[in-house]
Amino acid sequence: MATDEILDGLLDELAAIEHERWAHWQRYVHDKGQKRSDGSLLIPAELVARWEKQIETPFALLSDEEKNSDREQVQKYLPLLKAALRE
């Protein structure tokens, strides 16, 4: 089976991992914020400043801790990809 066909067949499984990763991140953001009476979420300014800096920073220029955090996220996808490519 061609590599593209194998990877295309993983779409829903990869999307499920991505959804889990996103939900985990959103729980973290919501835990750090303050829910207001109108349902909006107030995020502390220091976190907004930190995340905006990270958004603008290429991976190569992140701190080792930030790079490791991104690598941990990618580790969630690798077992599925490795298994599919071995088949």
mmCIF file of N, CA, C and O in Angstrom:
data_model
loop_
_atom_site.group_PDB
_atom_site.id
_atom_site.type_symbol
_atom_site.label_atom_id
_atom_site.label_comp_id
_atom_site.label_asym_id
_atom_site.label_seq_id
_atom_site.Cartn_x
_atom_site.Cartn_y
_atom_site.Cartn_z
ATOM 1 N N MET A 1 0.858 -1.182 0.000
ATOM 2 C CA MET A 1 0.000 0.000 0.000
ATOM 3 C C MET A 1 0.902 1.242 0.000
ATOM 4 O O MET A 1 1.898 1.292 0.704
ATOM 5 N N ALA A 2 0.556 2.225 -0.778
ATOM 6 C CA ALA A 2 1.357 3.446 -0.882
ATOM 7 C C ALA A 2 1.270 4.257 0.427
ATOM 8 O O ALA A 2 0.250 4.223 1.121
ATOM 9 N N THR A 3 2.343 4.948 0.731
ATOM 10 C CA THR A 3 2.401 5.738 1.965
ATOM 11 C C THR A 3 1.249 6.730 2.062
ATOM 12 O O THR A 3 0.626 6.857 3.119
ATOM 13 N N ASP A 4 0.939 7.417 0.969
ATOM 14 C CA ASP A 4 -0.170 8.385 0.997
ATOM 15 C C ASP A 4 -1.483 7.710 1.344
ATOM 16 O O ASP A 4 -2.285 8.244 2.114
ATOM 17 N N GLU A 5 -1.695 6.530 0.791
ATOM 18 C CA GLU A 5 -2.943 5.800 1.051
ATOM 19 C C GLU A 5 -3.004 5.378 2.518
ATOM 20 O O GLU A 5 -4.058 5.454 3.159
ATOM 21 N N ILE A 6 -1.883 4.932 3.051
ATOM 22 C CA ILE A 6 -1.821 4.529 4.475
ATOM 23 C C ILE A 6 -2.147 5.728 5.360
ATOM 24 O O ILE A 6 -2.987 5.651 6.257
ATOM 25 N N LEU A 7 -1.489 6.831 5.096
ATOM 26 C CA LEU A 7 -1.697 8.027 5.931
ATOM 27 C C LEU A 7 -3.106 8.577 5.777
ATOM 28 O O LEU A 7 -3.714 9.004 6.759
ATOM 29 N N ASP A 8 -3.651 8.548 4.573
ATOM 30 C CA ASP A 8 -5.027 9.016 4.363
ATOM 31 C C ASP A 8 -6.007 8.164 5.168
ATOM 32 O O ASP A 8 -7.018 8.670 5.668
ATOM 33 N N GLY A 9 -5.712 6.881 5.326
ATOM 34 C CA GLY A 9 -6.578 5.981 6.085
ATOM 35 C C GLY A 9 -6.566 6.247 7.577
ATOM 36 O O GLY A 9 -7.398 5.715 8.319
ATOM 37 N N LEU A 10 -5.627 7.045 8.022
ATOM 38 C CA LEU A 10 -5.512 7.356 9.455
ATOM 39 C C LEU A 10 -6.231 8.644 9.840
ATOM 40 O O LEU A 10 -6.147 9.076 10.994
ATOM 41 N N LEU A 11 -6.915 9.249 8.905
ATOM 42 C CA LEU A 11 -7.484 10.577 9.135
ATOM 43 C C LEU A 11 -8.321 10.649 10.413
ATOM 44 O O LEU A 11 -8.087 11.519 11.260
ATOM 45 N N ASP A 12 -9.279 9.760 10.580
ATOM 46 C CA ASP A 12 -10.152 9.847 11.758
ATOM 47 C C ASP A 12 -9.411 9.534 13.052
ATOM 48 O O ASP A 12 -9.667 10.155 14.089
ATOM 49 N N GLU A 13 -8.474 8.580 13.007
ATOM 50 C CA GLU A 13 -7.700 8.265 14.216
ATOM 51 C C GLU A 13 -6.806 9.449 14.610
ATOM 52 O O GLU A 13 -6.680 9.774 15.787
ATOM 53 N N LEU A 14 -6.198 10.086 13.623
ATOM 54 C CA LEU A 14 -5.370 11.266 13.917
ATOM 55 C C LEU A 14 -6.241 12.426 14.399
ATOM 56 O O LEU A 14 -5.856 13.156 15.323
ATOM 57 N N ALA A 15 -7.422 12.565 13.808
ATOM 58 C CA ALA A 15 -8.333 13.628 14.243
ATOM 59 C C ALA A 15 -8.780 13.400 15.684
ATOM 60 O O ALA A 15 -8.936 14.354 16.451
ATOM 61 N N ALA A 16 -8.976 12.138 16.072
ATOM 62 C CA ALA A 16 -9.364 11.839 17.455
ATOM 63 C C ALA A 16 -8.249 12.218 18.423
ATOM 64 O O ALA A 16 -8.513 12.777 19.499
ATOM 65 N N ILE A 17 -6.997 11.938 18.054
ATOM 66 C CA ILE A 17 -5.858 12.333 18.894
ATOM 67 C C ILE A 17 -5.795 13.855 18.983
ATOM 68 O O ILE A 17 -5.585 14.420 20.057
ATOM 69 N N GLU A 18 -5.980 14.508 17.851
ATOM 70 C CA GLU A 18 -5.934 15.970 17.833
ATOM 71 C C GLU A 18 -7.038 16.560 18.695
ATOM 72 O O GLU A 18 -6.810 17.531 19.428
ATOM 73 N N HIS A 19 -8.230 15.977 18.634
ATOM 74 C CA HIS A 19 -9.324 16.487 19.462
ATOM 75 C C HIS A 19 -9.000 16.324 20.949
ATOM 76 O O HIS A 19 -9.231 17.242 21.749
ATOM 77 N N GLU A 20 -8.446 15.172 21.318
ATOM 78 C CA GLU A 20 -8.069 14.933 22.719
ATOM 79 C C GLU A 20 -7.012 15.945 23.162
ATOM 80 O O GLU A 20 -7.076 16.488 24.254
ATOM 81 N N ARG A 21 -6.035 16.206 22.271
ATOM 82 C CA ARG A 21 -4.970 17.165 22.583
ATOM 83 C C ARG A 21 -5.558 18.563 22.761
ATOM 84 O O ARG A 21 -5.243 19.272 23.706
ATOM 85 N N TRP A 22 -6.454 18.938 21.864
ATOM 86 C CA TRP A 22 -7.101 20.257 21.938
ATOM 87 C C TRP A 22 -7.936 20.380 23.225
ATOM 88 O O TRP A 22 -7.887 21.408 23.907
ATOM 89 N N ALA A 23 -8.720 19.343 23.535
ATOM 90 C CA ALA A 23 -9.567 19.380 24.731
ATOM 91 C C ALA A 23 -8.704 19.513 25.996
ATOM 92 O O ALA A 23 -9.052 20.262 26.918
ATOM 93 N N HIS A 24 -7.576 18.798 26.016
ATOM 94 C CA HIS A 24 -6.658 18.902 27.159
ATOM 95 C C HIS A 24 -6.154 20.341 27.296
ATOM 96 O O HIS A 24 -6.122 20.898 28.403
ATOM 97 N N TRP A 25 -5.762 20.954 26.197
ATOM 98 C CA TRP A 25 -5.287 22.336 26.206
ATOM 99 C C TRP A 25 -6.390 23.298 26.658
ATOM 100 O O TRP A 25 -6.159 24.192 27.470
ATOM 101 N N GLN A 26 -7.589 23.096 26.157
ATOM 102 C CA GLN A 26 -8.687 23.982 26.540
ATOM 103 C C GLN A 26 -9.024 23.868 28.027
ATOM 104 O O GLN A 26 -9.316 24.873 28.684
ATOM 105 N N ARG A 27 -8.951 22.634 28.567
ATOM 106 C CA ARG A 27 -9.169 22.477 30.017
ATOM 107 C C ARG A 27 -8.106 23.269 30.786
ATOM 108 O O ARG A 27 -8.402 23.932 31.775
ATOM 109 N N TYR A 28 -6.868 23.206 30.313
ATOM 110 C CA TYR A 28 -5.771 23.941 30.951
ATOM 111 C C TYR A 28 -6.031 25.449 30.903
ATOM 112 O O TYR A 28 -5.927 26.145 31.920
ATOM 113 N N VAL A 29 -6.400 25.945 29.733
ATOM 114 C CA VAL A 29 -6.660 27.386 29.573
ATOM 115 C C VAL A 29 -7.823 27.804 30.477
ATOM 116 O O VAL A 29 -7.752 28.829 31.162
ATOM 117 N N HIS A 30 -8.880 27.001 30.492
ATOM 118 C CA HIS A 30 -10.047 27.343 31.319
ATOM 119 C C HIS A 30 -9.697 27.299 32.805
ATOM 120 O O HIS A 30 -10.197 28.123 33.579
ATOM 121 N N ASP A 31 -8.839 26.351 33.187
ATOM 122 C CA ASP A 31 -8.415 26.286 34.588
ATOM 123 C C ASP A 31 -7.607 27.520 34.992
ATOM 124 O O ASP A 31 -7.624 27.934 36.149
ATOM 125 N N LYS A 32 -6.866 28.079 34.037
ATOM 126 C CA LYS A 32 -6.029 29.251 34.328
ATOM 127 C C LYS A 32 -6.826 30.552 34.296
ATOM 128 O O LYS A 32 -6.385 31.570 34.818
ATOM 129 N N GLY A 33 -7.978 30.519 33.642
ATOM 130 C CA GLY A 33 -8.782 31.721 33.517
ATOM 131 C C GLY A 33 -9.806 31.848 34.640
ATOM 132 O O GLY A 33 -9.962 30.965 35.472
ATOM 133 N N GLN A 34 -10.475 32.970 34.612
ATOM 134 C CA GLN A 34 -11.536 33.232 35.592
ATOM 135 C C GLN A 34 -12.845 33.360 34.827
ATOM 136 O O GLN A 34 -12.998 34.256 33.986
ATOM 137 N N LYS A 35 -13.774 32.437 35.118
ATOM 138 C CA LYS A 35 -15.064 32.479 34.444
ATOM 139 C C LYS A 35 -15.888 33.609 35.038
ATOM 140 O O LYS A 35 -16.025 33.738 36.246
ATOM 141 N N ARG A 36 -16.445 34.420 34.156
ATOM 142 C CA ARG A 36 -17.213 35.586 34.588
ATOM 143 C C ARG A 36 -18.703 35.276 34.551
ATOM 144 O O ARG A 36 -19.125 34.273 33.961
ATOM 145 N N SER A 37 -19.478 36.125 35.177
ATOM 146 C CA SER A 37 -20.914 35.879 35.306
ATOM 147 C C SER A 37 -21.631 35.794 33.954
ATOM 148 O O SER A 37 -22.653 35.133 33.825
ATOM 149 N N ASP A 38 -21.070 36.440 32.915
ATOM 150 C CA ASP A 38 -21.699 36.380 31.596
ATOM 151 C C ASP A 38 -21.236 35.169 30.776
ATOM 152 O O ASP A 38 -21.615 35.013 29.618
ATOM 153 N N GLY A 39 -20.396 34.306 31.390
ATOM 154 C CA GLY A 39 -19.917 33.105 30.709
ATOM 155 C C GLY A 39 -18.589 33.292 30.002
ATOM 156 O O GLY A 39 -18.001 32.323 29.524
ATOM 157 N N SER A 40 -18.128 34.520 29.897
ATOM 158 C CA SER A 40 -16.827 34.742 29.257
ATOM 159 C C SER A 40 -15.709 34.301 30.204
ATOM 160 O O SER A 40 -15.932 34.063 31.391
ATOM 161 N N LEU A 41 -14.521 34.209 29.643
ATOM 162 C CA LEU A 41 -13.365 33.747 30.403
ATOM 163 C C LEU A 41 -12.305 34.839 30.398
ATOM 164 O O LEU A 41 -11.914 35.323 29.331
ATOM 165 N N LEU A 42 -11.845 35.232 31.572
ATOM 166 C CA LEU A 42 -10.800 36.240 31.697
ATOM 167 C C LEU A 42 -9.476 35.514 31.923
ATOM 168 O O LEU A 42 -9.312 34.784 32.898
ATOM 169 N N ILE A 43 -8.542 35.721 30.995
ATOM 170 C CA ILE A 43 -7.233 35.053 31.075
ATOM 171 C C ILE A 43 -6.228 36.062 31.624
ATOM 172 O O ILE A 43 -6.145 37.190 31.134
ATOM 173 N N PRO A 44 -5.441 35.656 32.635
ATOM 174 C CA PRO A 44 -4.464 36.580 33.210
ATOM 175 C C PRO A 44 -3.512 37.145 32.144
ATOM 176 O O PRO A 44 -3.072 36.418 31.244
ATOM 177 N N ALA A 45 -3.218 38.416 32.263
ATOM 178 C CA ALA A 45 -2.398 39.121 31.263
ATOM 179 C C ALA A 45 -1.037 38.465 31.074
ATOM 180 O O ALA A 45 -0.518 38.410 29.944
ATOM 181 N N GLU A 46 -0.438 37.952 32.155
ATOM 182 C CA GLU A 46 0.893 37.349 32.009
ATOM 183 C C GLU A 46 0.844 36.087 31.142
ATOM 184 O O GLU A 46 1.784 35.804 30.388
ATOM 185 N N LEU A 47 -0.261 35.344 31.228
ATOM 186 C CA LEU A 47 -0.386 34.158 30.363
ATOM 187 C C LEU A 47 -0.615 34.560 28.917
ATOM 188 O O LEU A 47 -0.049 33.968 27.997
ATOM 189 N N VAL A 48 -1.442 35.582 28.708
ATOM 190 C CA VAL A 48 -1.673 36.065 27.342
ATOM 191 C C VAL A 48 -0.347 36.527 26.733
ATOM 192 O O VAL A 48 -0.015 36.163 25.594
ATOM 193 N N ALA A 49 0.444 37.275 27.492
ATOM 194 C CA ALA A 49 1.731 37.767 26.981
ATOM 195 C C ALA A 49 2.663 36.596 26.668
ATOM 196 O O ALA A 49 3.335 36.577 25.625
ATOM 197 N N ARG A 50 2.702 35.605 27.557
ATOM 198 C CA ARG A 50 3.582 34.434 27.337
ATOM 199 C C ARG A 50 3.155 33.669 26.095
ATOM 200 O O ARG A 50 3.983 33.310 25.256
ATOM 201 N N TRP A 51 1.847 33.433 25.951
ATOM 202 C CA TRP A 51 1.370 32.649 24.800
ATOM 203 C C TRP A 51 1.524 33.428 23.497
ATOM 204 O O TRP A 51 1.830 32.844 22.463
ATOM 205 N N GLU A 52 1.311 34.735 23.532
ATOM 206 C CA GLU A 52 1.507 35.527 22.315
ATOM 207 C C GLU A 52 2.973 35.502 21.887
ATOM 208 O O GLU A 52 3.274 35.430 20.693
ATOM 209 N N LYS A 53 3.881 35.528 22.844
ATOM 210 C CA LYS A 53 5.309 35.436 22.515
ATOM 211 C C LYS A 53 5.613 34.080 21.892
ATOM 212 O O LYS A 53 6.338 33.984 20.902
ATOM 213 N N GLN A 54 5.041 33.015 22.471
ATOM 214 C CA GLN A 54 5.275 31.672 21.927
ATOM 215 C C GLN A 54 4.679 31.526 20.523
ATOM 216 O O GLN A 54 5.266 30.861 19.673
ATOM 217 N N ILE A 55 3.538 32.140 20.289
ATOM 218 C CA ILE A 55 2.907 32.077 18.964
ATOM 219 C C ILE A 55 3.852 32.651 17.906
ATOM 220 O O ILE A 55 3.972 32.116 16.801
ATOM 221 N N GLU A 56 4.531 33.706 18.243
ATOM 222 C CA GLU A 56 5.407 34.388 17.290
ATOM 223 C C GLU A 56 6.807 33.787 17.205
ATOM 224 O O GLU A 56 7.609 34.217 16.381
ATOM 225 N N THR A 57 7.121 32.805 18.047
ATOM 226 C CA THR A 57 8.463 32.246 18.102
ATOM 227 C C THR A 57 8.544 30.951 17.293
ATOM 228 O O THR A 57 7.794 30.014 17.561
ATOM 229 N N PRO A 58 9.452 30.877 16.320
ATOM 230 C CA PRO A 58 9.652 29.617 15.596
ATOM 231 C C PRO A 58 10.143 28.524 16.561
ATOM 232 O O PRO A 58 10.814 28.832 17.557
ATOM 233 N N PHE A 59 9.841 27.280 16.234
ATOM 234 C CA PHE A 59 10.216 26.168 17.108
ATOM 235 C C PHE A 59 11.710 26.204 17.468
ATOM 236 O O PHE A 59 12.069 26.010 18.635
ATOM 237 N N ALA A 60 12.544 26.451 16.509
ATOM 238 C CA ALA A 60 13.996 26.422 16.738
ATOM 239 C C ALA A 60 14.447 27.433 17.797
ATOM 240 O O ALA A 60 15.497 27.251 18.419
ATOM 241 N N LEU A 61 13.669 28.474 18.003
ATOM 242 C CA LEU A 61 14.060 29.517 18.958
ATOM 243 C C LEU A 61 13.354 29.384 20.306
ATOM 244 O O LEU A 61 13.570 30.201 21.204
ATOM 245 N N LEU A 62 12.519 28.367 20.467
ATOM 246 C CA LEU A 62 11.864 28.152 21.762
ATOM 247 C C LEU A 62 12.880 27.692 22.789
ATOM 248 O O LEU A 62 13.951 27.167 22.449
ATOM 249 N N SER A 63 12.531 27.833 24.063
ATOM 250 C CA SER A 63 13.390 27.297 25.121
ATOM 251 C C SER A 63 13.333 25.773 25.062
ATOM 252 O O SER A 63 12.421 25.187 24.445
ATOM 253 N N ASP A 64 14.284 25.110 25.715
ATOM 254 C CA ASP A 64 14.274 23.642 25.739
ATOM 255 C C ASP A 64 12.986 23.121 26.372
ATOM 256 O O ASP A 64 12.426 22.125 25.920
ATOM 257 N N GLU A 65 12.506 23.794 27.407
ATOM 258 C CA GLU A 65 11.264 23.374 28.065
ATOM 259 C C GLU A 65 10.074 23.477 27.105
ATOM 260 O O GLU A 65 9.234 22.571 27.038
ATOM 261 N N GLU A 66 10.028 24.565 26.346
ATOM 262 C CA GLU A 66 8.935 24.743 25.383
ATOM 263 C C GLU A 66 9.022 23.709 24.258
ATOM 264 O O GLU A 66 8.004 23.150 23.828
ATOM 265 N N LYS A 67 10.242 23.454 23.792
ATOM 266 C CA LYS A 67 10.423 22.432 22.746
ATOM 267 C C LYS A 67 9.982 21.072 23.261
ATOM 268 O O LYS A 67 9.306 20.317 22.547
ATOM 269 N N ASN A 68 10.345 20.744 24.486
ATOM 270 C CA ASN A 68 9.952 19.450 25.046
ATOM 271 C C ASN A 68 8.440 19.334 25.185
ATOM 272 O O ASN A 68 7.879 18.255 24.986
ATOM 273 N N SER A 69 7.789 20.422 25.503
ATOM 274 C CA SER A 69 6.333 20.410 25.584
ATOM 275 C C SER A 69 5.719 20.096 24.217
ATOM 276 O O SER A 69 4.790 19.285 24.108
ATOM 277 N N ASP A 70 6.240 20.690 23.171
ATOM 278 C CA ASP A 70 5.755 20.397 21.816
ATOM 279 C C ASP A 70 6.065 18.959 21.427
ATOM 280 O O ASP A 70 5.251 18.271 20.797
ATOM 281 N N ARG A 71 7.247 18.488 21.800
ATOM 282 C CA ARG A 71 7.613 17.095 21.487
ATOM 283 C C ARG A 71 6.679 16.116 22.192
ATOM 284 O O ARG A 71 6.319 15.078 21.612
ATOM 285 N N GLU A 72 6.293 16.422 23.420
ATOM 286 C CA GLU A 72 5.354 15.551 24.142
ATOM 287 C C GLU A 72 4.038 15.428 23.378
ATOM 288 O O GLU A 72 3.431 14.360 23.353
ATOM 289 N N GLN A 73 3.609 16.517 22.765
ATOM 290 C CA GLN A 73 2.368 16.472 22.002
ATOM 291 C C GLN A 73 2.517 15.596 20.756
ATOM 292 O O GLN A 73 1.627 14.816 20.422
ATOM 293 N N VAL A 74 3.650 15.721 20.086
ATOM 294 C CA VAL A 74 3.882 14.917 18.879
ATOM 295 C C VAL A 74 3.979 13.432 19.222
ATOM 296 O O VAL A 74 3.561 12.576 18.430
ATOM 297 N N GLN A 75 4.497 13.123 20.403
ATOM 298 C CA GLN A 75 4.613 11.720 20.829
ATOM 299 C C GLN A 75 3.258 11.014 20.816
ATOM 300 O O GLN A 75 3.198 9.789 20.682
ATOM 301 N N LYS A 76 2.185 11.750 20.944
ATOM 302 C CA LYS A 76 0.849 11.149 20.951
ATOM 303 C C LYS A 76 0.471 10.604 19.568
ATOM 304 O O LYS A 76 -0.353 9.718 19.452
ATOM 305 N N TYR A 77 1.062 11.157 18.526
ATOM 306 C CA TYR A 77 0.751 10.740 17.157
ATOM 307 C C TYR A 77 1.673 9.630 16.654
ATOM 308 O O TYR A 77 1.293 8.842 15.799
ATOM 309 N N LEU A 78 2.903 9.608 17.143
ATOM 310 C CA LEU A 78 3.911 8.721 16.571
ATOM 311 C C LEU A 78 3.572 7.243 16.637
ATOM 312 O O LEU A 78 3.802 6.526 15.653
ATOM 313 N N PRO A 79 3.048 6.703 17.754
ATOM 314 C CA PRO A 79 2.763 5.260 17.770
ATOM 315 C C PRO A 79 1.798 4.842 16.665
ATOM 316 O O PRO A 79 2.002 3.809 16.014
ATOM 317 N N LEU A 80 0.787 5.628 16.429
ATOM 318 C CA LEU A 80 -0.178 5.315 15.380
ATOM 319 C C LEU A 80 0.492 5.358 14.004
ATOM 320 O O LEU A 80 0.299 4.462 13.170
ATOM 321 N N LEU A 81 1.292 6.375 13.767
ATOM 322 C CA LEU A 81 1.966 6.499 12.470
ATOM 323 C C LEU A 81 2.974 5.380 12.251
ATOM 324 O O LEU A 81 3.037 4.786 11.169
ATOM 325 N N LYS A 82 3.739 5.060 13.284
ATOM 326 C CA LYS A 82 4.734 3.983 13.151
ATOM 327 C C LYS A 82 4.050 2.652 12.866
ATOM 328 O O LYS A 82 4.492 1.893 12.000
ATOM 329 N N ALA A 83 2.985 2.375 13.591
ATOM 330 C CA ALA A 83 2.275 1.107 13.398
ATOM 331 C C ALA A 83 1.699 1.025 11.982
ATOM 332 O O ALA A 83 1.784 -0.016 11.334
ATOM 333 N N ALA A 84 1.140 2.114 11.501
ATOM 334 C CA ALA A 84 0.543 2.109 10.167
ATOM 335 C C ALA A 84 1.606 1.917 9.081
ATOM 336 O O ALA A 84 1.372 1.208 8.101
ATOM 337 N N LEU A 85 2.760 2.502 9.263
ATOM 338 C CA LEU A 85 3.806 2.389 8.250
ATOM 339 C C LEU A 85 4.489 1.024 8.263
ATOM 340 O O LEU A 85 5.091 0.617 7.277
ATOM 341 N N ARG A 86 4.384 0.314 9.399
ATOM 342 C CA ARG A 86 4.969 -1.028 9.484
ATOM 343 C C ARG A 86 4.095 -2.071 8.791
ATOM 344 O O ARG A 86 4.564 -3.121 8.417
ATOM 345 N N GLU A 87 2.794 -1.787 8.679
ATOM 346 C CA GLU A 87 1.856 -2.772 8.099
ATOM 347 C C GLU A 87 2.129 -2.998 6.630
ATOM 348 O O GLU A 87 2.567 -2.205 5.898
#
